[in-house]
Coordinates of C-alpha atoms and ligand atoms in Angstrom, one line a residue:
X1169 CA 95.2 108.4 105.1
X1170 CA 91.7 109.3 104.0
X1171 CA 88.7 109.4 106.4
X1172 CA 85.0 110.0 105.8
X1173 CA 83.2 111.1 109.0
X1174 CA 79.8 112.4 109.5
X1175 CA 78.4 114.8 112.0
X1176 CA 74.3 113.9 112.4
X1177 CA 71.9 116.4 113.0
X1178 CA 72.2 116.6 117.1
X1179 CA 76.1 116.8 116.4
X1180 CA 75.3 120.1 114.3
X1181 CA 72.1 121.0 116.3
X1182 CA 73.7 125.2 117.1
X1183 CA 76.3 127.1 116.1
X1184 CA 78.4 126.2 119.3
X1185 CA 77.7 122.5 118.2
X1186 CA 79.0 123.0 114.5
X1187 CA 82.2 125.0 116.1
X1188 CA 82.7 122.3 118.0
X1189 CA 82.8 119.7 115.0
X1190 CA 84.7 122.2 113.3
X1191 CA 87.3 121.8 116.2
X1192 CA 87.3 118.2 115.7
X1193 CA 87.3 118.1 112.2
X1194 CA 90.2 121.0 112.6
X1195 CA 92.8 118.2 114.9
X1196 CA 91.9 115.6 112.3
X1197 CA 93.8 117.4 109.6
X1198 CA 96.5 118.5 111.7
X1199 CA 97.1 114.8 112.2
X1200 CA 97.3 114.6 108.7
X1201 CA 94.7 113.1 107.9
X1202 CA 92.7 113.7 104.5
X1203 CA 89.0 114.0 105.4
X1204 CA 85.8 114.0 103.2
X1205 CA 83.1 115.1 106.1
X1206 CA 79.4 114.4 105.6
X1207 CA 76.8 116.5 108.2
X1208 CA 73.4 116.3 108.4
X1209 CA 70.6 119.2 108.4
X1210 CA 70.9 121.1 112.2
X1211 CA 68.5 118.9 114.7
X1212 CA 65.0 119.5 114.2
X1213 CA 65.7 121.0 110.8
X1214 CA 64.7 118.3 108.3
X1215 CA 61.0 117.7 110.5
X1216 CA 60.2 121.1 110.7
X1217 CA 60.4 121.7 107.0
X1218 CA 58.3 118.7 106.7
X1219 CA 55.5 120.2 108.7
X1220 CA 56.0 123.6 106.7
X1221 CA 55.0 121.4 103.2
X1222 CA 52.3 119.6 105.0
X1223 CA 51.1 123.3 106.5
X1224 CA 49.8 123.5 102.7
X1225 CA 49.4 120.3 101.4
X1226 CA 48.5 116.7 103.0
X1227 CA 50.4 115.4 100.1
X1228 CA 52.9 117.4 98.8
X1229 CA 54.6 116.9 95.3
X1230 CA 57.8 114.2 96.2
X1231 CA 60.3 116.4 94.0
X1232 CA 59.5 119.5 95.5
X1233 CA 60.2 117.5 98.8
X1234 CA 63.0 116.8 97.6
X1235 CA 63.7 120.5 97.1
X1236 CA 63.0 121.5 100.3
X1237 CA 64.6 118.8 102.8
X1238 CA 68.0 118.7 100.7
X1239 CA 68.4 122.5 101.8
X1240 CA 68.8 121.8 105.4
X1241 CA 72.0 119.3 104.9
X1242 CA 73.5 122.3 102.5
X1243 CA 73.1 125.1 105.6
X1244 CA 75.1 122.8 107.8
X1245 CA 77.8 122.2 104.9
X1246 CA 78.5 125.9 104.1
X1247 CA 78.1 127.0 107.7
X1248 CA 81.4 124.2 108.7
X1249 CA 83.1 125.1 105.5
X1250 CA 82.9 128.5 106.7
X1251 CA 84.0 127.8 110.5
X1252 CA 87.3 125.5 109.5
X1253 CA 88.2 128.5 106.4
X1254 CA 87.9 130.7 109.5
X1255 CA 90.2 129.1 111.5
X1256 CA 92.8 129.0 108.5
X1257 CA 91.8 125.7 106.9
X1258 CA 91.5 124.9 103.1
X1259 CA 87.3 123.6 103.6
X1260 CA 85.2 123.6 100.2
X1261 CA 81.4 122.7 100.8
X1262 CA 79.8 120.4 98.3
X1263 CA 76.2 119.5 97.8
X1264 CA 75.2 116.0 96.9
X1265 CA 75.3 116.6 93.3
X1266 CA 78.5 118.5 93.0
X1267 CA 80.2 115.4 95.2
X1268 CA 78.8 113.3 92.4
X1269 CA 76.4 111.6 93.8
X1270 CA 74.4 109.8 91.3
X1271 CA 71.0 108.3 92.4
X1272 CA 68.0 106.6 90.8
X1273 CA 64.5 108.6 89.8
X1274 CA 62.7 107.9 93.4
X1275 CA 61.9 111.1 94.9
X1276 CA 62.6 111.3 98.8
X1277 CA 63.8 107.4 98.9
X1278 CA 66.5 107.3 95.8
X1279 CA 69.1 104.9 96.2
X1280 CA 72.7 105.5 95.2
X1281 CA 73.4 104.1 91.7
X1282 CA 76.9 105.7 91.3
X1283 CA 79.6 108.4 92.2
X1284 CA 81.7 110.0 89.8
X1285 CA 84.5 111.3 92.4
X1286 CA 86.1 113.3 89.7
X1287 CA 85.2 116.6 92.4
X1288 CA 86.2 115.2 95.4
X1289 CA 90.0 113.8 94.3
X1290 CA 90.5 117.4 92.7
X1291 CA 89.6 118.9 95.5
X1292 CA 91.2 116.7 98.2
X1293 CA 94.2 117.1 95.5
X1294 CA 94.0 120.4 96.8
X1295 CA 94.4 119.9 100.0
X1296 CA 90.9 121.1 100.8
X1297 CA 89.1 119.5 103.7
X1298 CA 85.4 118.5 101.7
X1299 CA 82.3 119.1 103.1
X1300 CA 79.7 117.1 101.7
X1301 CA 75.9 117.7 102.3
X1302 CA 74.4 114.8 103.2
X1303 CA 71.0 113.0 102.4
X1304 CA 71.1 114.1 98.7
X1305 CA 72.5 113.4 95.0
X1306 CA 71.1 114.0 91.8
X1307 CA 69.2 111.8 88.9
X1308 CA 69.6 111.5 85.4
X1309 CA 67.4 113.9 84.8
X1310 CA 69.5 116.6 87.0
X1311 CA 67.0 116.4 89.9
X1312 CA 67.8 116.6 93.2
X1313 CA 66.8 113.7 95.1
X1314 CA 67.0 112.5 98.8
X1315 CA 68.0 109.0 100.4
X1316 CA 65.3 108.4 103.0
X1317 CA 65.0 109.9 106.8
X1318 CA 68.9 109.3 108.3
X1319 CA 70.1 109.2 104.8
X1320 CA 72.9 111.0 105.6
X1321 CA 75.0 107.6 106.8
X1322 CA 74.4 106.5 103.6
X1323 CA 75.9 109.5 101.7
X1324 CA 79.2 108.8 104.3
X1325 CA 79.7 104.9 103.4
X1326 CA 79.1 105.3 99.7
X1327 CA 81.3 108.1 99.6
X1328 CA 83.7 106.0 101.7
X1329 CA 83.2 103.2 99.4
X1330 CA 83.7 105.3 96.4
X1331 CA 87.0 106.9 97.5
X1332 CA 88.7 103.2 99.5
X1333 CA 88.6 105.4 102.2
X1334 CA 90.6 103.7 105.5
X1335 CA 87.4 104.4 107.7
X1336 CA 84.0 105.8 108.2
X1337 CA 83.3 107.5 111.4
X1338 CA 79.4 108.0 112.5
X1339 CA 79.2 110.6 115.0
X1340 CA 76.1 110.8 116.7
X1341 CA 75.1 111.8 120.0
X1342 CA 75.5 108.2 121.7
X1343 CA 79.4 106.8 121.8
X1344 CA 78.6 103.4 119.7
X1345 CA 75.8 100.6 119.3
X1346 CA 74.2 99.5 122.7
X1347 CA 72.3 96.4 123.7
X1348 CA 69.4 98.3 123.2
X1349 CA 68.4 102.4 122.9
X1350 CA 70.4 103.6 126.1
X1351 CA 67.6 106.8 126.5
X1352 CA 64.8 103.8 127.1
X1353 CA 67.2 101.2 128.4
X1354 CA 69.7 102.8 130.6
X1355 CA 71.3 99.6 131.9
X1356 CA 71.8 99.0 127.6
X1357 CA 75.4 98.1 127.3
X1358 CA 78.1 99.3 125.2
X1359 CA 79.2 96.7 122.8
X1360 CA 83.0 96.6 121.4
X1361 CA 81.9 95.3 117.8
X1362 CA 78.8 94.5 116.2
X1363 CA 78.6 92.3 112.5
X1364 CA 77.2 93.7 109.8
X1365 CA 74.7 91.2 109.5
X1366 CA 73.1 91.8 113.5
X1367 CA 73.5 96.1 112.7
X1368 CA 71.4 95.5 109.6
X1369 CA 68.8 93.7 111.3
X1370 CA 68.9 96.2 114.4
X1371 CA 68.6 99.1 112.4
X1372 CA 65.9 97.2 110.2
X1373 CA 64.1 97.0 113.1
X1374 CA 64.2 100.8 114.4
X1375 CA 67.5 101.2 115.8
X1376 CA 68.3 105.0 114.1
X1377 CA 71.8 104.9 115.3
X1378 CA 72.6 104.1 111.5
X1379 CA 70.1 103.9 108.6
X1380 CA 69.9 100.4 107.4
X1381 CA 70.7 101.2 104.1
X1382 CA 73.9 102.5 105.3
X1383 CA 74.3 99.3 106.8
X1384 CA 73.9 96.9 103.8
X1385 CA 76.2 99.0 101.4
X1386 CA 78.6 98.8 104.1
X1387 CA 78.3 95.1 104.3
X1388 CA 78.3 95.0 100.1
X1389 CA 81.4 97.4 99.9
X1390 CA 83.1 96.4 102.8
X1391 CA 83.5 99.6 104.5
X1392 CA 84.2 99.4 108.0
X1393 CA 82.2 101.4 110.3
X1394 CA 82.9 102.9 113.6
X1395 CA 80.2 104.6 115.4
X1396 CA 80.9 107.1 117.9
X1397 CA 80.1 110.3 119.9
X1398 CA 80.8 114.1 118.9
X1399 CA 80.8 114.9 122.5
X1400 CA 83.7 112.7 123.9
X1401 CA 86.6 110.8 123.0
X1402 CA 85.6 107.4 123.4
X1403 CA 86.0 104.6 121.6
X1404 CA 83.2 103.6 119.7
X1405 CA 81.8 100.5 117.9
X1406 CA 83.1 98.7 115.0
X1407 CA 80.4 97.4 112.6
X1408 CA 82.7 94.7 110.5
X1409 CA 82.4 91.3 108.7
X1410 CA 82.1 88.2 111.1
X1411 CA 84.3 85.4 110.4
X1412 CA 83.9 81.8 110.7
X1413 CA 85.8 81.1 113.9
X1414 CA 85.2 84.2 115.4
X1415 CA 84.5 83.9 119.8
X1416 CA 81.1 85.7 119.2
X1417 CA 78.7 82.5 118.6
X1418 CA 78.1 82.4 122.4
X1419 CA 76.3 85.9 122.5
X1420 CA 72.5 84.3 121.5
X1421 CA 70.8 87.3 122.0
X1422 CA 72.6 90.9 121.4
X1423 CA 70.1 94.0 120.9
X1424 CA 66.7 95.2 121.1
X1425 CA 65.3 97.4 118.9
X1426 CA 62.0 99.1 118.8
X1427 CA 60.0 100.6 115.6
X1428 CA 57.5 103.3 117.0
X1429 CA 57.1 104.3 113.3
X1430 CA 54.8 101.2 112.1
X1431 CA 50.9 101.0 111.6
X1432 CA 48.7 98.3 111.1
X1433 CA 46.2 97.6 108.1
X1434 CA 43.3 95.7 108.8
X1435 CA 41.4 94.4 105.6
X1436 CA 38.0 92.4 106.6
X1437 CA 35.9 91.1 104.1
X1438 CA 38.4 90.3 101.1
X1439 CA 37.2 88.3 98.7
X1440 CA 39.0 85.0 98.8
X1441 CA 39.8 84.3 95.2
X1442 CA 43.2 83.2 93.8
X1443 CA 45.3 86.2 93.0
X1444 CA 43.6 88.7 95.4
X1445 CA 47.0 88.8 97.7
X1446 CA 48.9 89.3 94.4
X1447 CA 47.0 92.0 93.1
X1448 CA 46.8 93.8 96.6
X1449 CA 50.2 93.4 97.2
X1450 CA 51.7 94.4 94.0
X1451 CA 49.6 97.8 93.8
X1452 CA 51.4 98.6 97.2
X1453 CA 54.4 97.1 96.0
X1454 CA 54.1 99.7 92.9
X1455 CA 53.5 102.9 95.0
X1456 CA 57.2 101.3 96.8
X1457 CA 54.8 100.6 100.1
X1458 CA 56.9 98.7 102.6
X1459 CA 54.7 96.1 103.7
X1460 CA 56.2 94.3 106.7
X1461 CA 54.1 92.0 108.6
X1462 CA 51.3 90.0 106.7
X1463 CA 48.8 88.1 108.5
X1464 CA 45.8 86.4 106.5
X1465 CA 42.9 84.4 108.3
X1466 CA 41.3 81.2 107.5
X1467 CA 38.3 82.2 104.9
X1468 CA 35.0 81.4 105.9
X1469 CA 32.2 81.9 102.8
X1470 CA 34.5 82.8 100.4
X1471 CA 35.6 86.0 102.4
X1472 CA 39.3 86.1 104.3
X1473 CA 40.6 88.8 106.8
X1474 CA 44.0 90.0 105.9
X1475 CA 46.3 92.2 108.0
X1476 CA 49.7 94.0 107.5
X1477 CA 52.2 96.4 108.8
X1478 CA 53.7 99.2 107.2
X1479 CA 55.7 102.7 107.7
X1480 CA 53.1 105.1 109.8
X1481 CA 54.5 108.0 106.8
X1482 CA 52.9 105.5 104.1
X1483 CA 50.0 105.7 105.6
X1484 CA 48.0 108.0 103.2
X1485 CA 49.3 106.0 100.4
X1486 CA 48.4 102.9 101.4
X1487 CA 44.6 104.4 101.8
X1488 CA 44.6 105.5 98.4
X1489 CA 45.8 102.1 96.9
X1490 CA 43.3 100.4 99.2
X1491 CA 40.2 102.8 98.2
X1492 CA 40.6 101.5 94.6
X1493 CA 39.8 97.6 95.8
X1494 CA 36.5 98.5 97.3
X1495 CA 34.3 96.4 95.4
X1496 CA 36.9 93.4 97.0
X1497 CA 37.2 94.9 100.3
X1498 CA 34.6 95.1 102.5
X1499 CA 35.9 97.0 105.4
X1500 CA 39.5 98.8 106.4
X1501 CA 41.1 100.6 109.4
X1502 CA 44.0 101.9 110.1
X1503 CA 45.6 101.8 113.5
X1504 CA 48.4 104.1 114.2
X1505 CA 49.0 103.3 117.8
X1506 CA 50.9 100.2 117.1
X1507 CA 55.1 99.4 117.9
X1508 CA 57.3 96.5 116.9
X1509 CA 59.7 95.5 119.3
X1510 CA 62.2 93.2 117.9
X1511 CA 64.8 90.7 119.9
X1512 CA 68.1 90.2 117.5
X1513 CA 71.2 87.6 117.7
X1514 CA 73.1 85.4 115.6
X1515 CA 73.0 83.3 118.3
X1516 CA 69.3 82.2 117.8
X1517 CA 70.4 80.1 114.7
X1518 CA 71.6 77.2 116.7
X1519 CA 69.2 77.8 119.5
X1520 CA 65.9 76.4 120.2
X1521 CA 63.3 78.7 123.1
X1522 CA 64.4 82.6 122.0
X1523 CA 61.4 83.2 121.0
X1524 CA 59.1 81.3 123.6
X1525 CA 61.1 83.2 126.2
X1526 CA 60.2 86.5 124.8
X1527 CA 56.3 85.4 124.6
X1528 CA 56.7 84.5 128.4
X1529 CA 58.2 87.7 129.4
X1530 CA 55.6 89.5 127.2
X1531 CA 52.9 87.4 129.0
X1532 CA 54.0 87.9 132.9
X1533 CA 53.8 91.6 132.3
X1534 CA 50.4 91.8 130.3
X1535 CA 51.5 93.0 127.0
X1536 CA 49.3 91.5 124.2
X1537 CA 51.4 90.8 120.8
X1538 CA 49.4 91.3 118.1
X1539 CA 51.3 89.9 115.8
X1540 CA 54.6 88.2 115.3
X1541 CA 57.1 87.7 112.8
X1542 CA 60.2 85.4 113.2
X1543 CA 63.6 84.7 111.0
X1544 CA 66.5 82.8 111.4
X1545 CA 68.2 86.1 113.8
X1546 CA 65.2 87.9 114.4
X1547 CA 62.1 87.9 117.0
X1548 CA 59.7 90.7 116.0
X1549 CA 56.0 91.8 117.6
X1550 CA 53.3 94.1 117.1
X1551 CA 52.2 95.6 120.4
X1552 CA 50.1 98.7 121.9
X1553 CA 52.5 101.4 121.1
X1554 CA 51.9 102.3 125.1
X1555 CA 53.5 99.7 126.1
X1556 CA 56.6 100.2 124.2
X1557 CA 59.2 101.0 126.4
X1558 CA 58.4 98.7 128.8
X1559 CA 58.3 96.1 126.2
X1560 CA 61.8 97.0 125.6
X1561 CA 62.9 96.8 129.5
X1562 CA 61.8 93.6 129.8
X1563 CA 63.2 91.9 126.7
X1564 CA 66.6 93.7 127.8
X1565 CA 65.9 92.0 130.8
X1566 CA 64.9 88.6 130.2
X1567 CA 68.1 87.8 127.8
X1568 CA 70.4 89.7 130.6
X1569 CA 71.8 92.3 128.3
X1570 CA 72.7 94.4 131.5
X1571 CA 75.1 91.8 132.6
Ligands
ADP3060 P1 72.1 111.4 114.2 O1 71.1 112.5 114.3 O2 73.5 111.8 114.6 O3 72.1 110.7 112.9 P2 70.3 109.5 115.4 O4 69.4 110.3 116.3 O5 69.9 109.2 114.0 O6 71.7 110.3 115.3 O7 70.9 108.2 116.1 C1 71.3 108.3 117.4 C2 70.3 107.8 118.4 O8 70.0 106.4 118.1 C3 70.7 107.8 119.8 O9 70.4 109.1 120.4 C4 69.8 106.7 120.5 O10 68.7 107.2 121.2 C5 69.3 105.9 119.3 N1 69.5 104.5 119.4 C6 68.5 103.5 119.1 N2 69.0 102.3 119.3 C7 70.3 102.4 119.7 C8 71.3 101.5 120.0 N3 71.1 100.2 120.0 N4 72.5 101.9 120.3 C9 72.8 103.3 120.4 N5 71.8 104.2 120.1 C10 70.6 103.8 119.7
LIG3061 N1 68.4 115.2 107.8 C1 67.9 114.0 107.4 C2 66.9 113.4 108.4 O1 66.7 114.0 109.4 C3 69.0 113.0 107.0 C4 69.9 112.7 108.2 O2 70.0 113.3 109.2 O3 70.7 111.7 108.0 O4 66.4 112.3 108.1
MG3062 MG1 70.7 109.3 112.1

């Protein structure tokens, strides 16, 4: 049997904490299983090299980046490897490129295109316990490259989908998905099993427990996920493919998630001419800008107002593509202090009133949403990033999660 797991970055945070998954990883093997572990950089790690590049630059070089956050994953690799060989185990760490991890030319957000596993069956051949770092892989041109913030869970299931591995455990510091984040909801409620389909919104929408990416090559590959906790034994939750037929239509509503990492763009004075959305769009498009939310006014004398969310770390690249429209834009700002909080469930597809019941409960407790975006499973809305967690509370509430 043949089990990716990954320790995250709280799982690893101190040397007790990387002993302790050492211990774990230790009774898997006894148990005979074959393992391919995946760990993260050490809590903390992976932010405070961040704020080391920007100590010199506001906008450092994306392959250097690239250099410096893949490190943290390989400390944590060698340091387990080292533990496990300690206690008299066959362990071999691995970066991202000696696992064969083969990714496209995008610098801090490369996607997987490939993995030549050629390394990993000779060394699981072995009988080596394989310690992969995480968050990483290597382009065409031999350059190290990283998959995104939380990239790690991506590494695991495409190293689980390369190798038909029997299962991919996520070990975090929370024991599986909840209803909604337990540290803001603590009524949130443990669910059993989860489709891929409501995960991948979820974590669209700012759940971290798994990166969404993880999520959708999951769903593509069909590699079963269980998430669980480093700390305890508990069962966890399994992220699998719904069938038709399946008991769970019932459940209309079953998460809340919140995005504290969004800001708004607020474009006044655009000319309105055909093509003006396109070309806008596309140059953001181009510098891979996520652009969420769009929200475009009525035009009055030939001059529209046009509005838009996007990731708060795009920010300074969206201001640069902006800058270069200024003889069609009259005015911008930028508005950091924004959240989306987002109501997801299957359910909603056969159900009229989700949504008007989340503008009431918005309204009774004076939260303004500033903008709103809806689809087929999904409820999202921009709101005053103070009143987030509140926000969250009273969704949770109002679609009785906690019972
Ligand atoms: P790791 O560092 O192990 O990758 P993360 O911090 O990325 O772990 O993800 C785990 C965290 O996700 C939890 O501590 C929890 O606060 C948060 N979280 C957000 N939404 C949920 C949810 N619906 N269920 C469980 N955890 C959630
Ligand atoms: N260390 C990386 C991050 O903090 C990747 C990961 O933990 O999955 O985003
Ligand atoms: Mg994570």
């Amino acid at each position: 049997m043949l089990v990716v797991q990954k320790y995250g970055g709280t799982s690893v945070g101190n040397l007790e904490r990387i002993q302790n998954v050492a211990n774990r990883v230790a009774k898997a093997k006894e148990e005979g299983k074959n393992l391919v572990v995946v760990v993260s950089a050490m809590s903390g790690e992976t932010n405070k090299l961040i704020e080391y590049a920007h100590y010199f630059s506001k906008n450092p070089s994306k392959r250097e980046m690239d250099m410096l956050l893949s490190s943290g994953e390989r400390v944590t690799a060698a340091l387990l490897a080292i533990a496990l060989q300690e206690m008299g185990h066959k362990a071999i760490a691995l970066t991202g490129r000696q696992a064969g991890i083969k990714t496209d030319t995008s610098h801090t957000f490369a996607r997987i295109e490939k993995i030549d596993t050629s390394r990993l069956d000779k060394e699981l051949g072995a009988g080596n316990i394989v310690i992969v770092a995480g968050f990483q892989g290597i382009n065409e041109n031999g350059e190290v490259t990283t998959l995104g913030r939380g990239g790690s869970d991506l590494s695991a299931v495409a190293l689980a989908g390369a190798l038909k591995a029997d299962a991919c455990e996520i070990y975090s510091d929370v024991d599986g998905i909840y209803t909604t984040d337990p540290r803001i909801e603590p009524k949130a409620k443990k669910l059993e099993f989860i489709s891929y389909e409501e995960m991948l919104e979820l974590s669209s929408l700012g759940a971290k427990v798994l990166q969404n990416r993880s999520v959708e090559l999951a769903k593509k590959m069909g590699v079963k996920i269980v998430a669980r906790s480093s700390f305890s034994d508990d069962e966890g939750t399994v992220i699998y493919e719904k069938n038709e037929g399946d008991n769970m239509e019932e459940v209309l509503v079953s998460g809340v998630a919140l995005d504290k990492n969004q800001a708004r763009v607020s474009l006044r004075g655009v000319t309105d001419r055909p093509g003006i959305a396109a070309e806008i769009f596309s140059k953001l498009a181009d510098e891979n800008i996520n652009v969420d939310m769009i929200i475009q006014n009525a035009s009055n004398d030939g001059k529209t107002n046009l509005g838009f969310t996007i990731p708060q770390n795009q920010l300074e690249d969206a201001k640069r593509v902006i800058e270069n429209f200024d003889h069609d834009i009259e005015t911008s700002d930028y508005d950091e202090n924004v959240a989306k909080v987002s109501v997801v469930g299957v359910g909603m597809k056969s159900h009229s009133g989700v949504a008007a019941t989340a503008f009431n409960a918005m309204a009774k407790n004076n939260i303004n949403i500033e903008m709103i975006s809806t689809s087929e499973i999904k409820i999202s809305m921009i709101i005053d990033e103070k009143f987030s967690e509140l926000a969250v509370r009273v969704l949770h509430e109002v679609y009785e999660l906690d019972k």
